[in-house]
PDB file of C-alpha atoms and ligand atoms in Angstrom:
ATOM      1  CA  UNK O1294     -18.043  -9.511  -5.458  1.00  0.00           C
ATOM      2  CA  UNK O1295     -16.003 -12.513  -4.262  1.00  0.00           C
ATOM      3  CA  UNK O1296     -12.908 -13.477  -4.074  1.00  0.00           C
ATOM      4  CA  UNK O1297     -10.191 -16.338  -4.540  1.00  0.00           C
ATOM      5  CA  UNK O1298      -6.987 -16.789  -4.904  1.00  0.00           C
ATOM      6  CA  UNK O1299      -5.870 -17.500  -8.711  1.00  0.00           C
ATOM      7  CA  UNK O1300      -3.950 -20.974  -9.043  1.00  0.00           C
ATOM      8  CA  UNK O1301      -0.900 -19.331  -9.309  1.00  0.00           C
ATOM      9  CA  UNK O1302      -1.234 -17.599  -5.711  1.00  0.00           C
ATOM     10  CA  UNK O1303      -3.566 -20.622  -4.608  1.00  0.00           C
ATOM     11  CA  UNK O1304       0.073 -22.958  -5.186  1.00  0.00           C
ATOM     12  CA  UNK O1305       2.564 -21.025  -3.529  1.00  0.00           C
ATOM     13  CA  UNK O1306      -0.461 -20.415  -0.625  1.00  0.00           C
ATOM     14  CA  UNK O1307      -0.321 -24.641  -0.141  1.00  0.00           C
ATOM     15  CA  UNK O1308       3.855 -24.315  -0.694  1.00  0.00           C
ATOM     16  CA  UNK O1309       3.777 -21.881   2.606  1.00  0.00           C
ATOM     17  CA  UNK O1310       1.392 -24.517   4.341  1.00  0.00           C
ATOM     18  CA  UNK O1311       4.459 -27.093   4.194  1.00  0.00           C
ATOM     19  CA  UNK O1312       6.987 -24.957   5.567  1.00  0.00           C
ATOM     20  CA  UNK O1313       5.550 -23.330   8.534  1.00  0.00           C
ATOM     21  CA  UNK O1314       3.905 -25.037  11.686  1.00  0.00           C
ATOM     22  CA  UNK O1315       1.109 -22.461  12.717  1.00  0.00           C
ATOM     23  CA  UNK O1316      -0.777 -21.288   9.693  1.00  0.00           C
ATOM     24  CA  UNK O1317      -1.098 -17.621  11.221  1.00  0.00           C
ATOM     25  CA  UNK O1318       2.468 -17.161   9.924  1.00  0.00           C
ATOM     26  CA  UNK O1319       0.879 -17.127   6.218  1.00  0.00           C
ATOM     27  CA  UNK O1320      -0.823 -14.254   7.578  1.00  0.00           C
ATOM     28  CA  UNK O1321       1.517 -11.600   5.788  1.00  0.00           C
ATOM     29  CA  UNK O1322       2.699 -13.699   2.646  1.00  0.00           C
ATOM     30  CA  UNK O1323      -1.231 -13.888   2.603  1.00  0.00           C
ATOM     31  CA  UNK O1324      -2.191 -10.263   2.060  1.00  0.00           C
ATOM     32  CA  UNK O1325       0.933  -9.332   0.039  1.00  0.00           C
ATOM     33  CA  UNK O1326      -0.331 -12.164  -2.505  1.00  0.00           C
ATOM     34  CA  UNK O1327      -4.112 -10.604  -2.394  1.00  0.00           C
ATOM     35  CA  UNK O1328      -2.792  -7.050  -2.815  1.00  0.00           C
ATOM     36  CA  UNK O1329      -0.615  -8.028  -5.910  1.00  0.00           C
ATOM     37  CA  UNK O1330      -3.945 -10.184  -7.046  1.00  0.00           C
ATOM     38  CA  UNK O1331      -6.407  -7.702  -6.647  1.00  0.00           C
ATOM     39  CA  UNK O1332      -4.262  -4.361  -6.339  1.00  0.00           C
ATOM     40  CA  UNK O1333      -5.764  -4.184  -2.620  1.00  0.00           C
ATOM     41  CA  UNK O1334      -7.498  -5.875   0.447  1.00  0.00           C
ATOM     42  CA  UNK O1335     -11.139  -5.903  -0.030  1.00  0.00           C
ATOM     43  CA  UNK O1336     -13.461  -7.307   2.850  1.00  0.00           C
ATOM     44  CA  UNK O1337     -14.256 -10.372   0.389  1.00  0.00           C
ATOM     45  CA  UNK O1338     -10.756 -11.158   0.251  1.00  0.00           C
ATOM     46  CA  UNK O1339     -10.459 -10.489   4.436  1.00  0.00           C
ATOM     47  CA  UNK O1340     -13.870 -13.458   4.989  1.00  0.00           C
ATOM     48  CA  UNK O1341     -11.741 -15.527   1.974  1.00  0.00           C
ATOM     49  CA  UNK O1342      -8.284 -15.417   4.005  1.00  0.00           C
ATOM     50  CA  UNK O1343      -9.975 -15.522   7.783  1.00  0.00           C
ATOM     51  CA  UNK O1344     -11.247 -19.006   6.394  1.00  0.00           C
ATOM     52  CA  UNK O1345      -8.088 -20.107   5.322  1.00  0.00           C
ATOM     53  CA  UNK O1346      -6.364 -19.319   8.161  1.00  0.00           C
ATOM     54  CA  UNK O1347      -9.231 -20.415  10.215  1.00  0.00           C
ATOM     55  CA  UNK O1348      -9.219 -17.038  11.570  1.00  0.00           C
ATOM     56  CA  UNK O1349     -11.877 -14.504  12.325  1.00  0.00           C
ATOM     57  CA  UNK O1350     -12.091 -11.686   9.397  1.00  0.00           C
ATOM     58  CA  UNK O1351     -11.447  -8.567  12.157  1.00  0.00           C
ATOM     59  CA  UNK O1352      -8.258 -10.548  12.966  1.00  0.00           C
ATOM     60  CA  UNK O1353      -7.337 -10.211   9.488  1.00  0.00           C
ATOM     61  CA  UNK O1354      -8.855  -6.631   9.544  1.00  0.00           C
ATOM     62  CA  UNK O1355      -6.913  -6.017  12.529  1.00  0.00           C
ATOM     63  CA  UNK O1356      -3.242  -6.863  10.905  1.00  0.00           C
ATOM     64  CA  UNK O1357      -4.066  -5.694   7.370  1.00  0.00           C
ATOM     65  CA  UNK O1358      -5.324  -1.911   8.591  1.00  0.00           C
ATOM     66  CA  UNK O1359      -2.139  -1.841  11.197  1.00  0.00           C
ATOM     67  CA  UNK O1360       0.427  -1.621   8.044  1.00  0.00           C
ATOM     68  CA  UNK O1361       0.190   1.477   5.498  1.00  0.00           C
ATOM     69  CA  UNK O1362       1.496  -0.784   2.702  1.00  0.00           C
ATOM     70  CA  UNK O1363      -1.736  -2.799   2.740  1.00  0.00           C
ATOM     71  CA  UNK O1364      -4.781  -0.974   0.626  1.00  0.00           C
ATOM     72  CA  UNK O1365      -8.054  -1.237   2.307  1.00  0.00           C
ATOM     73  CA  UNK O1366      -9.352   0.673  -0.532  1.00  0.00           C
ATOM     74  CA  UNK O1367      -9.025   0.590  -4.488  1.00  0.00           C
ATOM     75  CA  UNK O1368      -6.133   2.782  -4.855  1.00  0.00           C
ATOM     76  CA  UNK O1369      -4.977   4.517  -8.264  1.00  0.00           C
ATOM     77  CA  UNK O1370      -1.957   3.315 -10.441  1.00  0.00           C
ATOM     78  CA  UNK O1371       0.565   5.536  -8.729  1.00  0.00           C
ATOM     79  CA  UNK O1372       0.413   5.476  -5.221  1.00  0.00           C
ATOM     80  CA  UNK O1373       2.335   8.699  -3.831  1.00  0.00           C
ATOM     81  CA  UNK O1374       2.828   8.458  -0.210  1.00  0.00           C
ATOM     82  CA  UNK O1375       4.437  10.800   1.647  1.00  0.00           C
ATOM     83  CA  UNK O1376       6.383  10.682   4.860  1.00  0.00           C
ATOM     84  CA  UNK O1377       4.522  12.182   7.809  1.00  0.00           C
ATOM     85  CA  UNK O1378       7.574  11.849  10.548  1.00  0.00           C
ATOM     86  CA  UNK O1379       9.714  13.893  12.183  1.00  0.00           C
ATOM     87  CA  UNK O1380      12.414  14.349  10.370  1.00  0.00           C
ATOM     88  CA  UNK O1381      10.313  14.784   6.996  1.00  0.00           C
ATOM     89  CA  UNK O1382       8.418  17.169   8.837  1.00  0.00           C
ATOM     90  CA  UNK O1383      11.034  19.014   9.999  1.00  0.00           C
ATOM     91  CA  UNK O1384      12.486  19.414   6.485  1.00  0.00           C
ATOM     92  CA  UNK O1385       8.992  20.538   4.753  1.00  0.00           C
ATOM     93  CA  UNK O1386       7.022  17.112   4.283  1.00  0.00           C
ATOM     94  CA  UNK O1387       3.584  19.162   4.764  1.00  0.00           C
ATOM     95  CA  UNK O1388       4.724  21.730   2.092  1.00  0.00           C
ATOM     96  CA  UNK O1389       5.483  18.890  -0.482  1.00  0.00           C
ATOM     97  CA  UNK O1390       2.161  17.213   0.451  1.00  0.00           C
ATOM     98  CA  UNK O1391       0.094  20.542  -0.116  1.00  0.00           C
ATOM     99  CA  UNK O1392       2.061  21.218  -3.532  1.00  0.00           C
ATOM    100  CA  UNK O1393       0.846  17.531  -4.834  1.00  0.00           C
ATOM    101  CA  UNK O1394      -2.435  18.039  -3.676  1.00  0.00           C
ATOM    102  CA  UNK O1395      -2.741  21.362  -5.634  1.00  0.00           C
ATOM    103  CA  UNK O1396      -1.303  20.382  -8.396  1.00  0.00           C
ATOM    104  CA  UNK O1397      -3.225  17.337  -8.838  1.00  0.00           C
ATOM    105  CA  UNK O1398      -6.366  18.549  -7.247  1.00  0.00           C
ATOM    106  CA  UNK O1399      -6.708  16.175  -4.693  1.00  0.00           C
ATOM    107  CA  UNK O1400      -6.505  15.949  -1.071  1.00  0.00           C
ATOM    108  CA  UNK O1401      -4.600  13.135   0.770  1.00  0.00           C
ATOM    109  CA  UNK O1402      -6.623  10.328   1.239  1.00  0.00           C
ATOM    110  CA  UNK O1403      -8.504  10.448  -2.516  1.00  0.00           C
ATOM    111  CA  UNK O1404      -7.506   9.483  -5.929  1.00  0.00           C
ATOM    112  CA  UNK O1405      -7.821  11.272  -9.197  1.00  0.00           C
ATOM    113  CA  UNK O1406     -10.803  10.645 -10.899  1.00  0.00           C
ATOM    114  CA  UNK O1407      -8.535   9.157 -14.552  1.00  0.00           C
ATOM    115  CA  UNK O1408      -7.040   6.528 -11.442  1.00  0.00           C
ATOM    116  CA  UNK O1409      -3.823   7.407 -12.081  1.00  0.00           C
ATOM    117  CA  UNK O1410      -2.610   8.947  -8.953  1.00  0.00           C
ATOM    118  CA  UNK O1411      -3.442   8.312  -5.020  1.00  0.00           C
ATOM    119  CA  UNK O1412      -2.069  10.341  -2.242  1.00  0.00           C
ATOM    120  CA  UNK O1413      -1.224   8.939   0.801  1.00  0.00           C
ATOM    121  CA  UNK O1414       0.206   9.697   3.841  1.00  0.00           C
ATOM    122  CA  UNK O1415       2.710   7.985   6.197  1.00  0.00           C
ATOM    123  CA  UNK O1416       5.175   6.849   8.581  1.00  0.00           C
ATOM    124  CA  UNK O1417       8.444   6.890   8.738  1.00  0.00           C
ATOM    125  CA  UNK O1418       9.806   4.940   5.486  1.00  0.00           C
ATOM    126  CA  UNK O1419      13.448   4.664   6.951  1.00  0.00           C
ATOM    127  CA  UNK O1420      14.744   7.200   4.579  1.00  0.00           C
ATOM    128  CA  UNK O1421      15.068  10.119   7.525  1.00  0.00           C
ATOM    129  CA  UNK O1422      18.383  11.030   6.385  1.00  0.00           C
ATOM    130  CA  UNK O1423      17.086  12.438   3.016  1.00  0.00           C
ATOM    131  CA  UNK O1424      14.269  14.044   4.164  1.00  0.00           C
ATOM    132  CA  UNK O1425      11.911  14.591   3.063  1.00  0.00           C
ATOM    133  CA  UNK O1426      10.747  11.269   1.354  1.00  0.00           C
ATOM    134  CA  UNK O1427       8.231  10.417  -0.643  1.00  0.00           C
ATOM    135  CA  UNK O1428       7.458   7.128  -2.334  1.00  0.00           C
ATOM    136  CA  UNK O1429       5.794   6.304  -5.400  1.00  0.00           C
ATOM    137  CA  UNK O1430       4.705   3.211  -5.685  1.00  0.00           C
ATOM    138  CA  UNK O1431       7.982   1.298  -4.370  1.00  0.00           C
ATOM    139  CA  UNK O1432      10.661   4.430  -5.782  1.00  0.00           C
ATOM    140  CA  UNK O1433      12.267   6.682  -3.348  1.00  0.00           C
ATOM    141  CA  UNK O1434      12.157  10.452  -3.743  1.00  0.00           C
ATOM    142  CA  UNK O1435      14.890  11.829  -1.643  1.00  0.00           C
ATOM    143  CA  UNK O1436      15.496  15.099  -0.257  1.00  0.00           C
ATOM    144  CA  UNK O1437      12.217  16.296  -2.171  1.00  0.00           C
ATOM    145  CA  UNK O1438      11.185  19.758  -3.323  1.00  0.00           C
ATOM    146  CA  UNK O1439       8.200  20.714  -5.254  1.00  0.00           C
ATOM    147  CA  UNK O1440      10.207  20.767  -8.623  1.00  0.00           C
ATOM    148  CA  UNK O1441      11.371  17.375  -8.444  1.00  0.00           C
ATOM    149  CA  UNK O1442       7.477  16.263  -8.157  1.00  0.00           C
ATOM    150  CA  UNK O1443       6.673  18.426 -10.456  1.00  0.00           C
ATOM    151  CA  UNK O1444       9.346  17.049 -12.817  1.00  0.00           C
ATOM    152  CA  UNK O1445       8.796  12.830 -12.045  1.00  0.00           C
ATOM    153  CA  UNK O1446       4.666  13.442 -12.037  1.00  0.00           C
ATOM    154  CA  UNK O1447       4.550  15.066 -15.218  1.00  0.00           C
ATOM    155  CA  UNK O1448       6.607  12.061 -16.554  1.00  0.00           C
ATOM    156  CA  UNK O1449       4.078   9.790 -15.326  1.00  0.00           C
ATOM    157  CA  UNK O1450       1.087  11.328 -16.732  1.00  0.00           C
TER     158      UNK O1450
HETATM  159  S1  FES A2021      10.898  10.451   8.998  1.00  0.00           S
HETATM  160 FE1  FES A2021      10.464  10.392   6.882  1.00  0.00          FE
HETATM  161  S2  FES A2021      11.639   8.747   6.174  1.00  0.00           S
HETATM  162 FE2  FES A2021      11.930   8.691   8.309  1.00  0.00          FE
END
């Protein structure tokens, strides 16, 4: 499997080359356009990008596996990620993350075997005063209890 940008991501890559001076600040831009290419960052795409940013692929191994937003791994359609700090702990994040595994039959880290659902865990997503959080794809659950996942995951299947 390779990997390439498509002309419309291959454009705004050479745009970005204009407007900064060091091309390690395409770095980010860079793996945001390869996730929403490819749906996430496979090791073809990290050799593809360490050669356009004349970098070595751990250094773009190194970035993309520091953030949770970027996929090192095929994920399903609906990525549910679920808060892992304090203050969703506090307020029952571990509960909520058992009740989606059971009910989807899954443990954190997998993906259902139709692809429609990944579970994830992770840091803080700035929402601590609604704990606990969860986020699907890029929607906020606030203050979330079992019947509210219940209720938006049944929607989505
Ligand atoms: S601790 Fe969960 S959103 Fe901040």
């Amino acid at each position: 499997m390779s990997f390439e940008f498509n002309e419309k991501n291959e454009d705004k890559f050479q745009e970005l080359l204009t407007r900064y001076p060091k091309k390690d600040s395409l770095m980010l831009p860079s793996l945001w356009m390869i996730q929403y290419q490819e749906g996430w960052i496979s090791p073809e795409a990290m050799q593809y990008l360490a050669k356009k940013l004349d970098k070595s692929p751990m250094d773009i191994y190194s970035v993309a596996s520091f953030y949770t937003m970027f996929h090192l791994e095929p994920i399903a359609k609906y990525n549910i990620q679920v808060c892992k700090t304090l203050s969703c702990m506090l307020r029952g994040s571990e509960d909520i993350k058992k009740h989606i595994e059971n009910k989807l039959n899954i443990k954190t880290g997998q993906s259902t075997k139709d692809m429609k659902f990944t579970i994830t865990e992770v840091e803080c997503l700035g929402s601590c005063g609604t704990a606990p959080c969860v986020c699907i794809n890029e929607d906020y659950i606030q203050n979330t209890t079992p019947q509210m996942i219940d209720e938006i995951l049944d929607g989505l299947k």
